[in-house]
Each structure stands twice: as C-alpha cells, then as structure tokens.
GROMACS .gro file of C-alpha atoms in nm:
model
  443
    1MET     CA    1  16.192   3.110   2.056
    2ALA     CA    2  16.354   3.410   2.229
    3GLN     CA    3  16.144   3.672   2.051
    4ILE     CA    4  16.103   4.033   2.170
    5ASP     CA    5  15.770   4.215   2.128
    6MET     CA    6  15.886   4.544   1.977
    7LEU     CA    7  15.540   4.687   1.914
    8HIS     CA    8  15.401   4.702   2.267
    9GLY     CA    9  15.509   4.800   2.617
   10SER     CA   10  15.825   4.971   2.739
   11ILE     CA   11  16.110   5.026   2.497
   12GLY     CA   12  16.434   5.091   2.688
   13ARG     CA   13  16.465   4.751   2.856
   14LYS     CA   14  16.381   4.569   2.533
   15ILE     CA   15  16.643   4.764   2.339
   16ILE     CA   16  16.904   4.656   2.593
   17LEU     CA   17  16.785   4.293   2.579
   18PHE     CA   18  16.816   4.307   2.200
   19ALA     CA   19  17.141   4.503   2.179
   20LEU     CA   20  17.358   4.327   2.438
   21PRO     CA   21  17.340   3.977   2.279
   22LEU     CA   22  17.392   4.142   1.939
   23ALA     CA   23  17.702   4.323   2.067
   24ALA     CA   24  17.830   4.005   2.226
   25SER     CA   25  17.771   3.820   1.897
   26SER     CA   26  17.970   4.079   1.704
   27VAL     CA   27  18.249   4.067   1.961
   28LEU     CA   28  18.266   3.689   1.939
   29GLN     CA   29  18.271   3.710   1.559
   30GLN     CA   30  18.554   3.961   1.578
   31MET     CA   31  18.729   3.737   1.829
   32PHE     CA   32  18.794   3.495   1.544
   33ASN     CA   33  19.033   3.748   1.393
   34ALA     CA   34  19.152   3.881   1.729
   35ILE     CA   35  19.248   3.534   1.851
   36ASP     CA   36  19.417   3.466   1.518
   37VAL     CA   37  19.617   3.789   1.560
   38ALA     CA   38  19.704   3.719   1.924
   39VAL     CA   39  19.810   3.359   1.865
   40VAL     CA   40  20.038   3.432   1.569
   41GLY     CA   41  20.170   3.747   1.738
   42ARG     CA   42  20.264   3.554   2.050
   43PHE     CA   43  20.365   3.218   1.907
   44ALA     CA   44  20.471   3.284   1.545
   45SER     CA   45  20.628   3.618   1.444
   46SER     CA   46  20.572   3.992   1.408
   47GLU     CA   47  20.542   3.938   1.030
   48ALA     CA   48  20.263   3.687   1.086
   49LEU     CA   49  20.094   3.934   1.322
   50ALA     CA   50  20.107   4.203   1.053
   51ALA     CA   51  19.985   3.963   0.783
   52VAL     CA   52  19.678   3.846   0.975
   53GLY     CA   53  19.596   4.173   1.152
   54SER     CA   54  19.611   4.395   0.843
   55ASN     CA   55  19.365   4.189   0.637
   56SER     CA   56  19.038   4.325   0.778
   57PRO     CA   57  19.010   4.612   0.524
   58VAL     CA   58  19.053   4.367   0.236
   59ILE     CA   59  18.792   4.125   0.373
   60ASN     CA   60  18.545   4.406   0.443
   61LEU     CA   61  18.597   4.557   0.099
   62LEU     CA   62  18.474   4.237  -0.067
   63VAL     CA   63  18.209   4.131   0.187
   64ASN     CA   64  18.029   4.452   0.280
   65LEU     CA   65  17.792   4.459  -0.019
   66PHE     CA   66  17.628   4.136   0.097
   67VAL     CA   67  17.637   4.245   0.461
   68GLY     CA   68  17.432   4.547   0.349
   69ILE     CA   69  17.186   4.323   0.163
   70SER     CA   70  17.144   4.112   0.478
   71MET     CA   71  17.051   4.436   0.656
   72GLY     CA   72  16.794   4.494   0.379
   73ALA     CA   73  16.651   4.148   0.449
   74ASN     CA   74  16.631   4.236   0.820
   75VAL     CA   75  16.433   4.556   0.748
   76VAL     CA   76  16.197   4.394   0.496
   77ILE     CA   77  16.113   4.102   0.726
   78ALA     CA   78  16.074   4.337   1.025
   79ASN     CA   79  15.833   4.556   0.825
   80TYR     CA   80  15.627   4.251   0.731
   81ILE     CA   81  15.620   4.135   1.093
   82GLY     CA   82  15.496   4.481   1.196
   83GLN     CA   83  15.225   4.456   0.930
   84LYS     CA   84  15.144   4.096   1.037
   85ASN     CA   85  15.202   3.981   0.678
   86ASP     CA   86  15.304   3.617   0.727
   87GLU     CA   87  15.321   3.535   0.356
   88GLY     CA   88  15.555   3.830   0.299
   89VAL     CA   89  15.780   3.698   0.577
   90ARG     CA   90  15.791   3.349   0.419
   91ARG     CA   91  15.879   3.484   0.077
   92SER     CA   92  16.150   3.709   0.224
   93VAL     CA   93  16.310   3.424   0.423
   94ALA     CA   94  16.323   3.202   0.114
   95THR     CA   95  16.471   3.486  -0.092
   96ALA     CA   96  16.735   3.564   0.170
   97ALA     CA   97  16.844   3.198   0.169
   98VAL     CA   98  16.907   3.204  -0.207
   99VAL     CA   99  17.097   3.534  -0.190
  100ALA     CA  100  17.317   3.399   0.091
  101LEU     CA  101  17.413   3.085  -0.104
  102VAL     CA  102  17.473   3.255  -0.440
  103GLY     CA  103  17.656   3.548  -0.280
  104GLY     CA  104  17.875   3.319  -0.071
  105PHE     CA  105  18.007   3.121  -0.366
  106PHE     CA  106  18.053   3.439  -0.569
  107LEU     CA  107  18.263   3.596  -0.291
  108MET     CA  108  18.465   3.278  -0.250
  109LEU     CA  109  18.569   3.284  -0.616
  110LEU     CA  110  18.625   3.659  -0.612
  111GLY     CA  111  18.839   3.643  -0.299
  112LEU     CA  112  19.055   3.363  -0.434
  113THR     CA  113  19.114   3.566  -0.750
  114VAL     CA  114  19.175   3.923  -0.636
  115THR     CA  115  19.327   3.915  -0.288
  116ARG     CA  116  19.691   3.899  -0.402
  117PRO     CA  117  19.650   4.192  -0.650
  118ILE     CA  118  19.478   4.399  -0.381
  119LEU     CA  119  19.762   4.333  -0.137
  120GLU     CA  120  20.012   4.439  -0.402
  121LEU     CA  121  19.818   4.759  -0.468
  122MET     CA  122  19.819   4.825  -0.093
  123GLY     CA  123  20.198   4.807  -0.094
  124ALA     CA  124  20.222   4.523   0.157
  125PRO     CA  125  20.591   4.471   0.247
  126ASP     CA  126  20.776   4.179   0.091
  127ASN     CA  127  20.817   4.009   0.427
  128VAL     CA  128  20.438   4.015   0.484
  129ILE     CA  129  20.259   3.982   0.149
  130GLU     CA  130  20.301   3.605   0.100
  131LEU     CA  131  20.171   3.531   0.448
  132ALA     CA  132  19.878   3.774   0.407
  133ALA     CA  133  19.781   3.623   0.070
  134LEU     CA  134  19.792   3.271   0.217
  135TYR     CA  135  19.565   3.370   0.506
  136LEU     CA  136  19.312   3.538   0.276
  137ARG     CA  137  19.295   3.250   0.028
  138ILE     CA  138  19.212   3.003   0.303
  139TYR     CA  139  18.974   3.249   0.472
  140PHE     CA  140  18.768   3.300   0.155
  141LEU     CA  141  18.714   2.926   0.117
  142GLY     CA  142  18.472   2.964   0.409
  143MET     CA  143  18.281   3.257   0.259
  144PRO     CA  144  17.961   3.061   0.171
  145PHE     CA  145  17.931   2.961   0.537
  146ILE     CA  146  17.995   3.319   0.654
  147LEU     CA  147  17.711   3.457   0.441
  148VAL     CA  148  17.472   3.178   0.539
  149PHE     CA  149  17.532   3.265   0.903
  150ASN     CA  150  17.499   3.642   0.847
  151PHE     CA  151  17.169   3.610   0.659
  152GLY     CA  152  17.038   3.354   0.905
  153SER     CA  153  17.121   3.586   1.193
  154ALA     CA  154  16.948   3.874   1.013
  155ILE     CA  155  16.632   3.664   0.987
  156LEU     CA  156  16.640   3.585   1.359
  157ARG     CA  157  16.711   3.949   1.450
  158SER     CA  158  16.415   4.071   1.246
  159MET     CA  159  16.182   3.907   1.497
  160GLY     CA  160  16.383   4.021   1.797
  161ASP     CA  161  16.593   3.710   1.857
  162THR     CA  162  16.958   3.801   1.916
  163ARG     CA  163  17.030   3.525   2.168
  164ARG     CA  164  17.055   3.223   1.942
  165PRO     CA  165  17.310   3.381   1.705
  166LEU     CA  166  17.512   3.450   2.020
  167ILE     CA  167  17.493   3.082   2.115
  168CYS     CA  168  17.620   2.985   1.769
  169LEU     CA  169  17.913   3.223   1.796
  170GLY     CA  170  17.994   3.109   2.148
  171VAL     CA  171  18.027   2.748   2.035
  172SER     CA  172  18.223   2.833   1.720
  173GLY     CA  173  18.446   3.072   1.918
  174VAL     CA  174  18.554   2.786   2.141
  175VAL     CA  175  18.618   2.572   1.832
  176ASN     CA  176  18.827   2.850   1.675
  177THR     CA  177  19.037   2.909   1.987
  178VAL     CA  178  19.110   2.542   2.051
  179LEU     CA  179  19.201   2.476   1.687
  180ASN     CA  180  19.423   2.787   1.679
  181LEU     CA  181  19.626   2.664   1.975
  182ILE     CA  182  19.646   2.308   1.846
  183LEU     CA  183  19.754   2.404   1.494
  184VAL     CA  184  19.992   2.689   1.581
  185ILE     CA  185  20.152   2.557   1.899
  186GLY     CA  186  20.102   2.183   1.862
  187PHE     CA  187  20.168   2.151   1.488
  188ASP     CA  188  20.391   2.458   1.444
  189ARG     CA  189  20.165   2.615   1.181
  190GLY     CA  190  20.149   2.992   1.128
  191VAL     CA  191  19.892   3.196   0.938
  192ASP     CA  192  19.762   2.888   0.755
  193GLY     CA  193  19.680   2.725   1.089
  194VAL     CA  194  19.475   3.017   1.221
  195ALA     CA  195  19.301   3.055   0.884
  196ILE     CA  196  19.198   2.688   0.882
  197ALA     CA  197  19.064   2.722   1.237
  198THR     CA  198  18.854   3.022   1.132
  199VAL     CA  199  18.705   2.837   0.834
  200VAL     CA  200  18.607   2.540   1.051
  201ALA     CA  201  18.447   2.775   1.307
  202ASN     CA  202  18.244   2.944   1.032
  203VAL     CA  203  18.119   2.604   0.912
  204VAL     CA  204  17.997   2.534   1.267
  205ASN     CA  205  17.819   2.873   1.272
  206ALA     CA  206  17.638   2.809   0.945
  207VAL     CA  207  17.526   2.457   1.036
  208MET     CA  208  17.386   2.571   1.371
  209VAL     CA  209  17.188   2.870   1.237
  210VAL     CA  210  17.040   2.665   0.951
  211HIS     CA  211  16.935   2.396   1.200
  212MET     CA  212  16.764   2.661   1.414
  213LEU     CA  213  16.574   2.813   1.121
  214LYS     CA  214  16.467   2.471   0.989
  215ASN     CA  215  16.313   2.389   1.328
  216GLU     CA  216  16.154   2.731   1.373
  217THR     CA  217  15.776   2.765   1.397
  218GLY     CA  218  15.571   3.023   1.212
  219PRO     CA  219  15.649   3.218   0.895
  220VAL     CA  220  16.024   3.252   0.959
  221ARG     CA  221  16.077   2.877   0.929
  222LEU     CA  222  16.333   2.788   0.662
  223ASP     CA  223  16.214   2.517   0.420
  224LEU     CA  224  16.522   2.410   0.223
  225HIS     CA  225  16.305   2.237  -0.038
  226ASN     CA  226  16.121   2.559  -0.124
  227ILE     CA  227  16.390   2.825  -0.124
  228ARG     CA  228  16.353   3.050  -0.426
  229ILE     CA  229  16.366   3.415  -0.514
  230ALA     CA  230  16.051   3.625  -0.475
  231TRP     CA  231  16.135   3.919  -0.697
  232PRO     CA  232  15.923   4.186  -0.519
  233GLU     CA  233  16.091   4.099  -0.189
  234LEU     CA  234  16.435   4.088  -0.350
  235ARG     CA  235  16.382   4.436  -0.497
  236LYS     CA  236  16.288   4.569  -0.154
  237MET     CA  237  16.594   4.410   0.003
  238LEU     CA  238  16.818   4.551  -0.266
  239LYS     CA  239  16.663   4.897  -0.241
  240ILE     CA  240  16.760   4.914   0.125
  241GLY     CA  241  17.061   4.685   0.126
  242VAL     CA  242  17.258   4.787  -0.183
  243PRO     CA  243  17.310   5.152  -0.077
  244ALA     CA  244  17.418   5.031   0.267
  245GLY     CA  245  17.643   4.770   0.109
  246VAL     CA  246  17.797   5.013  -0.138
  247GLN     CA  247  17.855   5.253   0.151
  248GLY     CA  248  18.035   4.974   0.335
  249MET     CA  249  18.243   4.885   0.030
  250VAL     CA  250  18.349   5.244  -0.038
  251PHE     CA  251  18.411   5.290   0.333
  252SER     CA  252  18.632   4.981   0.328
  253PHE     CA  253  18.808   5.105   0.015
  254SER     CA  254  18.904   5.422   0.199
  255ASN     CA  255  19.034   5.207   0.484
  256VAL     CA  256  19.234   4.999   0.233
  257VAL     CA  257  19.394   5.324   0.114
  258ILE     CA  258  19.467   5.425   0.473
  259GLN     CA  259  19.608   5.076   0.539
  260SER     CA  260  19.831   5.123   0.236
  261SER     CA  261  19.970   5.440   0.393
  262ILE     CA  262  20.016   5.259   0.724
  263ASN     CA  263  20.207   4.986   0.538
  264SER     CA  264  20.454   5.250   0.418
  265PHE     CA  265  20.566   5.295   0.781
  266GLY     CA  266  20.678   4.930   0.795
  267SER     CA  267  20.570   4.605   0.958
  268ALA     CA  268  20.596   4.750   1.312
  269ALA     CA  269  20.334   5.014   1.226
  270MET     CA  270  20.118   4.747   1.060
  271GLY     CA  271  20.132   4.528   1.371
  272GLY     CA  272  20.070   4.809   1.619
  273SER     CA  273  19.787   4.950   1.410
  274ALA     CA  274  19.632   4.603   1.380
  275ALA     CA  275  19.636   4.561   1.760
  276ALA     CA  276  19.470   4.902   1.814
  277LEU     CA  277  19.222   4.836   1.533
  278THR     CA  278  19.105   4.523   1.713
  279TYR     CA  279  18.989   4.741   2.005
  280GLU     CA  280  18.831   4.997   1.772
  281GLN     CA  281  18.628   4.716   1.621
  282PHE     CA  282  18.542   4.585   1.967
  283CYS     CA  283  18.402   4.925   2.071
  284TYR     CA  284  18.231   4.969   1.736
  285PHE     CA  285  18.037   4.646   1.785
  286PHE     CA  286  17.869   4.781   2.097
  287MET     CA  287  17.784   5.099   1.910
  288SER     CA  288  17.664   4.894   1.613
  289ALA     CA  289  17.442   4.682   1.837
  290TYR     CA  290  17.229   4.987   1.912
  291CYS     CA  291  17.226   5.062   1.539
  292GLY     CA  292  17.092   4.710   1.484
  293ALA     CA  293  16.829   4.776   1.749
  294ALA     CA  294  16.733   5.103   1.580
  295VAL     CA  295  16.696   4.935   1.239
  296THR     CA  296  16.484   4.646   1.366
  297PHE     CA  297  16.272   4.827   1.628
  298ILE     CA  298  16.201   5.120   1.398
  299GLY     CA  299  16.146   4.879   1.106
  300GLN     CA  300  15.869   4.695   1.292
  301ASN     CA  301  15.710   5.005   1.445
  302TYR     CA  302  15.729   5.203   1.122
  303GLY     CA  303  15.557   4.912   0.944
  304ALA     CA  304  15.289   4.919   1.214
  305GLY     CA  305  15.247   5.298   1.192
  306ALA     CA  306  15.364   5.358   1.551
  307LYS     CA  307  15.547   5.684   1.476
  308GLU     CA  308  15.584   5.817   1.830
  309ARG     CA  309  15.753   5.491   1.931
  310CYS     CA  310  15.992   5.535   1.637
  311ARG     CA  311  16.101   5.874   1.773
  312ARG     CA  312  16.150   5.734   2.124
  313ILE     CA  313  16.347   5.439   1.990
  314PHE     CA  314  16.587   5.672   1.809
  315ARG     CA  315  16.650   5.887   2.117
  316LEU     CA  316  16.712   5.587   2.341
  317CYS     CA  317  16.939   5.410   2.092
  318MET     CA  318  17.147   5.725   2.042
  319LEU     CA  319  17.184   5.787   2.414
  320MET     CA  320  17.277   5.427   2.493
  321ALA     CA  321  17.523   5.404   2.203
  322VAL     CA  322  17.708   5.724   2.301
  323MET     CA  323  17.730   5.633   2.670
  324THR     CA  324  17.851   5.279   2.599
  325ALA     CA  325  18.109   5.380   2.336
  326LEU     CA  326  18.242   5.667   2.547
  327ALA     CA  327  18.293   5.443   2.850
  328LEU     CA  328  18.474   5.178   2.645
  329ASN     CA  329  18.690   5.430   2.458
  330ILE     CA  330  18.811   5.594   2.779
  331GLY     CA  331  18.865   5.263   2.958
  332ILE     CA  332  19.082   5.115   2.681
  333ALA     CA  333  19.280   5.438   2.638
  334VAL     CA  334  19.360   5.452   3.010
  335ALA     CA  335  19.475   5.086   3.017
  336ARG     CA  336  19.629   5.088   2.667
  337GLU     CA  337  19.961   4.933   2.776
  338PHE     CA  338  19.784   4.627   2.913
  339PHE     CA  339  19.555   4.585   2.612
  340VAL     CA  340  19.832   4.620   2.353
  341SER     CA  341  20.054   4.381   2.549
  342LEU     CA  342  19.799   4.106   2.478
  343PHE     CA  343  19.904   4.118   2.114
  344THR     CA  344  20.275   4.193   2.115
  345THR     CA  345  20.586   4.216   2.331
  346ASP     CA  346  20.776   4.419   2.071
  347PRO     CA  347  20.823   4.777   2.207
  348GLU     CA  348  20.827   4.934   1.859
  349VAL     CA  349  20.505   4.760   1.757
  350ALA     CA  350  20.343   4.858   2.088
  351SER     CA  351  20.432   5.227   2.048
  352PHE     CA  352  20.236   5.246   1.723
  353GLY     CA  353  19.943   5.079   1.896
  354TYR     CA  354  19.944   5.335   2.179
  355GLU     CA  355  19.954   5.618   1.928
  356ARG     CA  356  19.652   5.499   1.733
  357ILE     CA  357  19.451   5.438   2.051
  358LEU     CA  358  19.508   5.792   2.180
  359ILE     CA  359  19.440   5.965   1.849
  360ALA     CA  360  19.157   5.757   1.698
  361LEU     CA  361  18.999   5.521   1.950
  362LEU     CA  362  18.960   5.781   2.224
  363PHE     CA  363  18.717   5.982   2.004
  364GLN     CA  364  18.533   5.694   1.840
  365TRP     CA  365  18.210   5.767   2.030
  366VAL     CA  366  18.156   6.063   1.796
  367ALA     CA  367  18.073   5.814   1.519
  368CYS     CA  368  17.744   5.732   1.698
  369SER     CA  369  17.607   6.055   1.552
  370TYR     CA  370  17.594   5.912   1.201
  371GLU     CA  371  17.576   5.539   1.273
  372VAL     CA  372  17.254   5.553   1.477
  373SER     CA  373  17.100   5.825   1.261
  374GLY     CA  374  17.169   5.624   0.946
  375ALA     CA  375  17.026   5.309   1.106
  376ALA     CA  376  16.706   5.494   1.197
  377LEU     CA  377  16.669   5.620   0.840
  378ARG     CA  378  16.712   5.267   0.702
  379GLY     CA  379  16.448   5.138   0.940
  380MET     CA  380  16.210   5.385   0.773
  381GLY     CA  381  16.316   5.270   0.427
  382HIS     CA  382  16.561   5.553   0.349
  383SER     CA  383  16.894   5.396   0.266
  384ALA     CA  384  17.040   5.592  -0.026
  385LEU     CA  385  17.069   5.934   0.144
  386PRO     CA  386  17.272   5.827   0.452
  387ALA     CA  387  17.487   5.610   0.223
  388VAL     CA  388  17.575   5.907   0.002
  389MET     CA  389  17.653   6.123   0.304
  390VAL     CA  390  17.873   5.858   0.466
  391ILE     CA  391  18.054   5.801   0.137
  392PHE     CA  392  18.133   6.172   0.125
  393GLY     CA  393  18.212   6.227   0.492
  394THR     CA  394  18.411   5.915   0.577
  395CYS     CA  395  18.534   5.800   0.237
  396LEU     CA  396  18.605   6.089   0.004
  397LEU     CA  397  18.729   6.304   0.291
  398ARG     CA  398  18.967   6.027   0.403
  399LEU     CA  399  19.099   5.978   0.052
  400ALA     CA  400  19.163   6.351   0.019
  401TRP     CA  401  19.340   6.346   0.356
  402VAL     CA  402  19.569   6.060   0.251
  403TYR     CA  403  19.656   6.196  -0.093
  404PHE     CA  404  19.678   6.569  -0.022
  405ALA     CA  405  19.728   6.633   0.351
  406VAL     CA  406  19.948   6.343   0.463
  407PRO     CA  407  20.227   6.419   0.209
  408LEU     CA  408  20.258   6.761   0.376
  409HIS     CA  409  20.279   6.600   0.725
  410PRO     CA  410  20.406   6.244   0.665
  411THR     CA  411  20.372   6.105   1.016
  412PHE     CA  412  20.174   5.810   1.152
  413SER     CA  413  19.988   6.029   1.403
  414PHE     CA  414  19.873   6.276   1.138
  415LEU     CA  415  19.755   5.989   0.918
  416VAL     CA  416  19.529   5.832   1.183
  417ALA     CA  417  19.393   6.175   1.283
  418VAL     CA  418  19.171   6.144   0.976
  419TYR     CA  419  18.936   5.920   1.176
  420PRO     CA  420  18.805   6.170   1.435
  421VAL     CA  421  18.792   6.446   1.172
  422SER     CA  422  18.580   6.233   0.936
  423TRP     CA  423  18.351   6.120   1.219
  424LEU     CA  424  18.270   6.482   1.306
  425VAL     CA  425  18.192   6.581   0.947
  426THR     CA  426  17.982   6.272   0.872
  427GLY     CA  427  17.792   6.297   1.199
  428ALA     CA  428  17.681   6.652   1.122
  429LEU     CA  429  17.557   6.547   0.777
  430VAL     CA  430  17.365   6.231   0.866
  431PHE     CA  431  17.215   6.358   1.191
  432GLY     CA  432  17.089   6.663   1.003
  433ALA     CA  433  16.930   6.439   0.740
  434TYR     CA  434  16.756   6.230   1.006
  435TRP     CA  435  16.625   6.544   1.174
  436ARG     CA  436  16.469   6.671   0.850
  437ILE     CA  437  16.321   6.341   0.734
  438SER     CA  438  16.186   6.235   1.074
  439ARG     CA  439  16.005   6.567   1.118
  440ARG     CA  440  15.824   6.497   0.792
  441GLU     CA  441  15.756   6.124   0.821
  442LEU     CA  442  15.705   6.077   1.196
  443ARG     CA  443  15.446   6.347   1.256
   0.00000   0.00000   0.00000
C-alpha cells in the first residue's frame, strides 16, 4: 500500500509525492476527452471536433455535485485517519460506496434525458448538435463506472495513496487510445466510436479500483457484502461535499452560458476554443493536484490537532501551485502554434485557439489564489463560505459579463477576457476568507 504519513516528518517532499501522481491521474483522465477530440479532429471532421470538444461544460454541469460529495468523503475519511478512528473510516468507506452506485445510475438516467435540451438551450449549431447529442448519450451510459472510480480514488487519496489511481488511469488510457484509433480509422466511426472507447475505458477504471479496495488491508478495505449508509458519516460528507458540488455545478452553468456565446461565433470558434480549453484543463489539473494535497494533508492534520503543520501545508501548496501553473501557462502560450496544431489543421479554427490561449490561459495561474485557499478551508471543515464566494466571483460575475458587457463589445476576445477578470475577483475574496478563518482556528 503506497500510503504517505501526513502527520509526521517533513511536509514539502510528501506534498510533491502526493500531488504529482494526482496531477498525472487528472491529466490521464482528461486525456480521454483530449484523445477523442484529437482523433475526430484529425480523422473525422471539424464538426465532429466541435461536437466532442464542446461537451465538457455539459458533462461537468451534471457531474460536479457528486464530484464534490466525493471530496467530502475524502475529508471525512482523512479526519478519521488523523483521529485514528478505524470504525469511522469503515463506516465512511461503506457509505461512499453506496453513494457512488446510486449517484452513478441517477446521473446516467439524467444525462440520457436532458443532454439534447441543454445543447439546444446552448444554441449548438445545426451541423454540430446531432453529433454532440450522440456523443453525450453514449458517454453517460458509463456514468456509474465513472463515479465508482472517482469515489474509490477519493478513498485511496484520503490515506495518501495517489499512485494506484494513476495506474488505473494509465491502463485505461491505453485502452481508450487503442479503441479510438481502431473504431475511427479502422471502422470509419466518428463521435460514436470515440464515445464507445471512453465508456469501455471507464469500465476498466472502475473494475481496477474496486479490486484494489477489496484487497486492501485495514479499515479502508471495501467489503461489498456490507456496504450500507451510515447516516452520521453521510451527513458529514454532504456538509462538506454539497457546497463544493453546488459550487462546481453553478461554475459549470456559467461555463455553459459562455460556451453558448462561443457557439454564436460558429463551429470554427467552437473547435478552436475546445482545443485551447484542453490545455487550460491540463494546467488546471496540476494546480488542482496541490488543492487535493491541501484538502487531504490539512484534513488529517486538522483532525489530529496539528495546527502549525496546517499553516505550513497551506503555504507550501500555494507556492507550488502558483509556480507550476505559471510555468505551464507561459510554456504553452509560447508554443501555442505547435499545441493547437495537434488538434486541427484548419487555419480559422487555429486562430480562435491562439486567441483564447493568449487571453485566458496565460493568466490562469491567478486562479490558484482561490483554489488552494478554498481547498484549505474545506480541509478544516469549512465548505459553504468558499462555495458562496466562488459562485459570486466566477459564476455571477461571468453571467453578468456575458449578458451585459459582451453585447456592447461582441467579439470573441472580449468574451474570453471574463476568465482572468473573474479569477482576480474570486481570488481576493477566498484568500481573504482563509486569512480570517485560519487566524482564528489555527492559533
């Protein structure tokens, strides 16, 4: 078991050992969509590229509530580990398993029902909407497996194990890539081929993580015959996870609105924006890895009463996140022609990609200010306050920008400028909240 002792010894090296596999896992997970986008963009059509690449806001809108609850499970289990409460860990693992299964089937049915209406509300062009709806319907058939893997990974991360989820994603990533090439090139399939490959890869993920948890030793072992809800643990998970999940949903809703505005510029803008968005997500995953480290390390140490270590963890996670994101943002912006060319050979599509990279991606490191601060607050059990602030700063502000500012300056560049503006505002709010709460609780 590749477990990290978060309660004793040096912190910086352990944060890196935790964060790097977590970042790599997120990148591999995102590679499912990125490979789908690249394969259809290169071997199918620009319409297929737009259909697959523009679906992330829709998927995130429906999935983020349960992603937040999985974060709640991570914090609750980490707190119990810090308190050395083995029975609390067992009850939480069993509860997380039930939530993953029930939530997965719920999202599958919801996705099959509402994806086409959402695409219509987003104003997807006629030459894209049928392909996008087809991709999403197939994708959501795999939702139970996606949630099982996410909750299983959260359980492993709570004890400091980020390596085995990475192994799962490495294997399933190979499966996804090979199936993509076989179905799209060999069998002349389009978006349905890449969607089927993604579903199969998610099945592989789920089977592997369940096998690992079933063969685990100690309180985190998953006993499939005794999974049931422990209501006190579920309430704790929901207290932390629901605000984070609602934040993610509202955040995704604002991105759906922005995507709707991008759609109004045509399929070339959709394709170019999708290519640039892939790199934004890539950089975000490295930033998010240090957020995951902050949640879990602070969760365990806060449960153990090690308050000075909590303060040091926050400072190190913030510094590492900013440095990593800044380096990646600058590197991709400098070599933007190469990176965009991996997704398209269409000059018009590429020009939109360059524009988004220079306006949004180049300043993405600013988002560390609220991402890491919010993660630290959740590790201490405060989830509602950063959620409200993020909803205001990155959601309501973006909606106001789209509906009131963009009509006055109806250009693609002015539309995507909302990202750095909202990151600055939200960062000031959430970092200020962390500063006030940590001074009170980490004395």
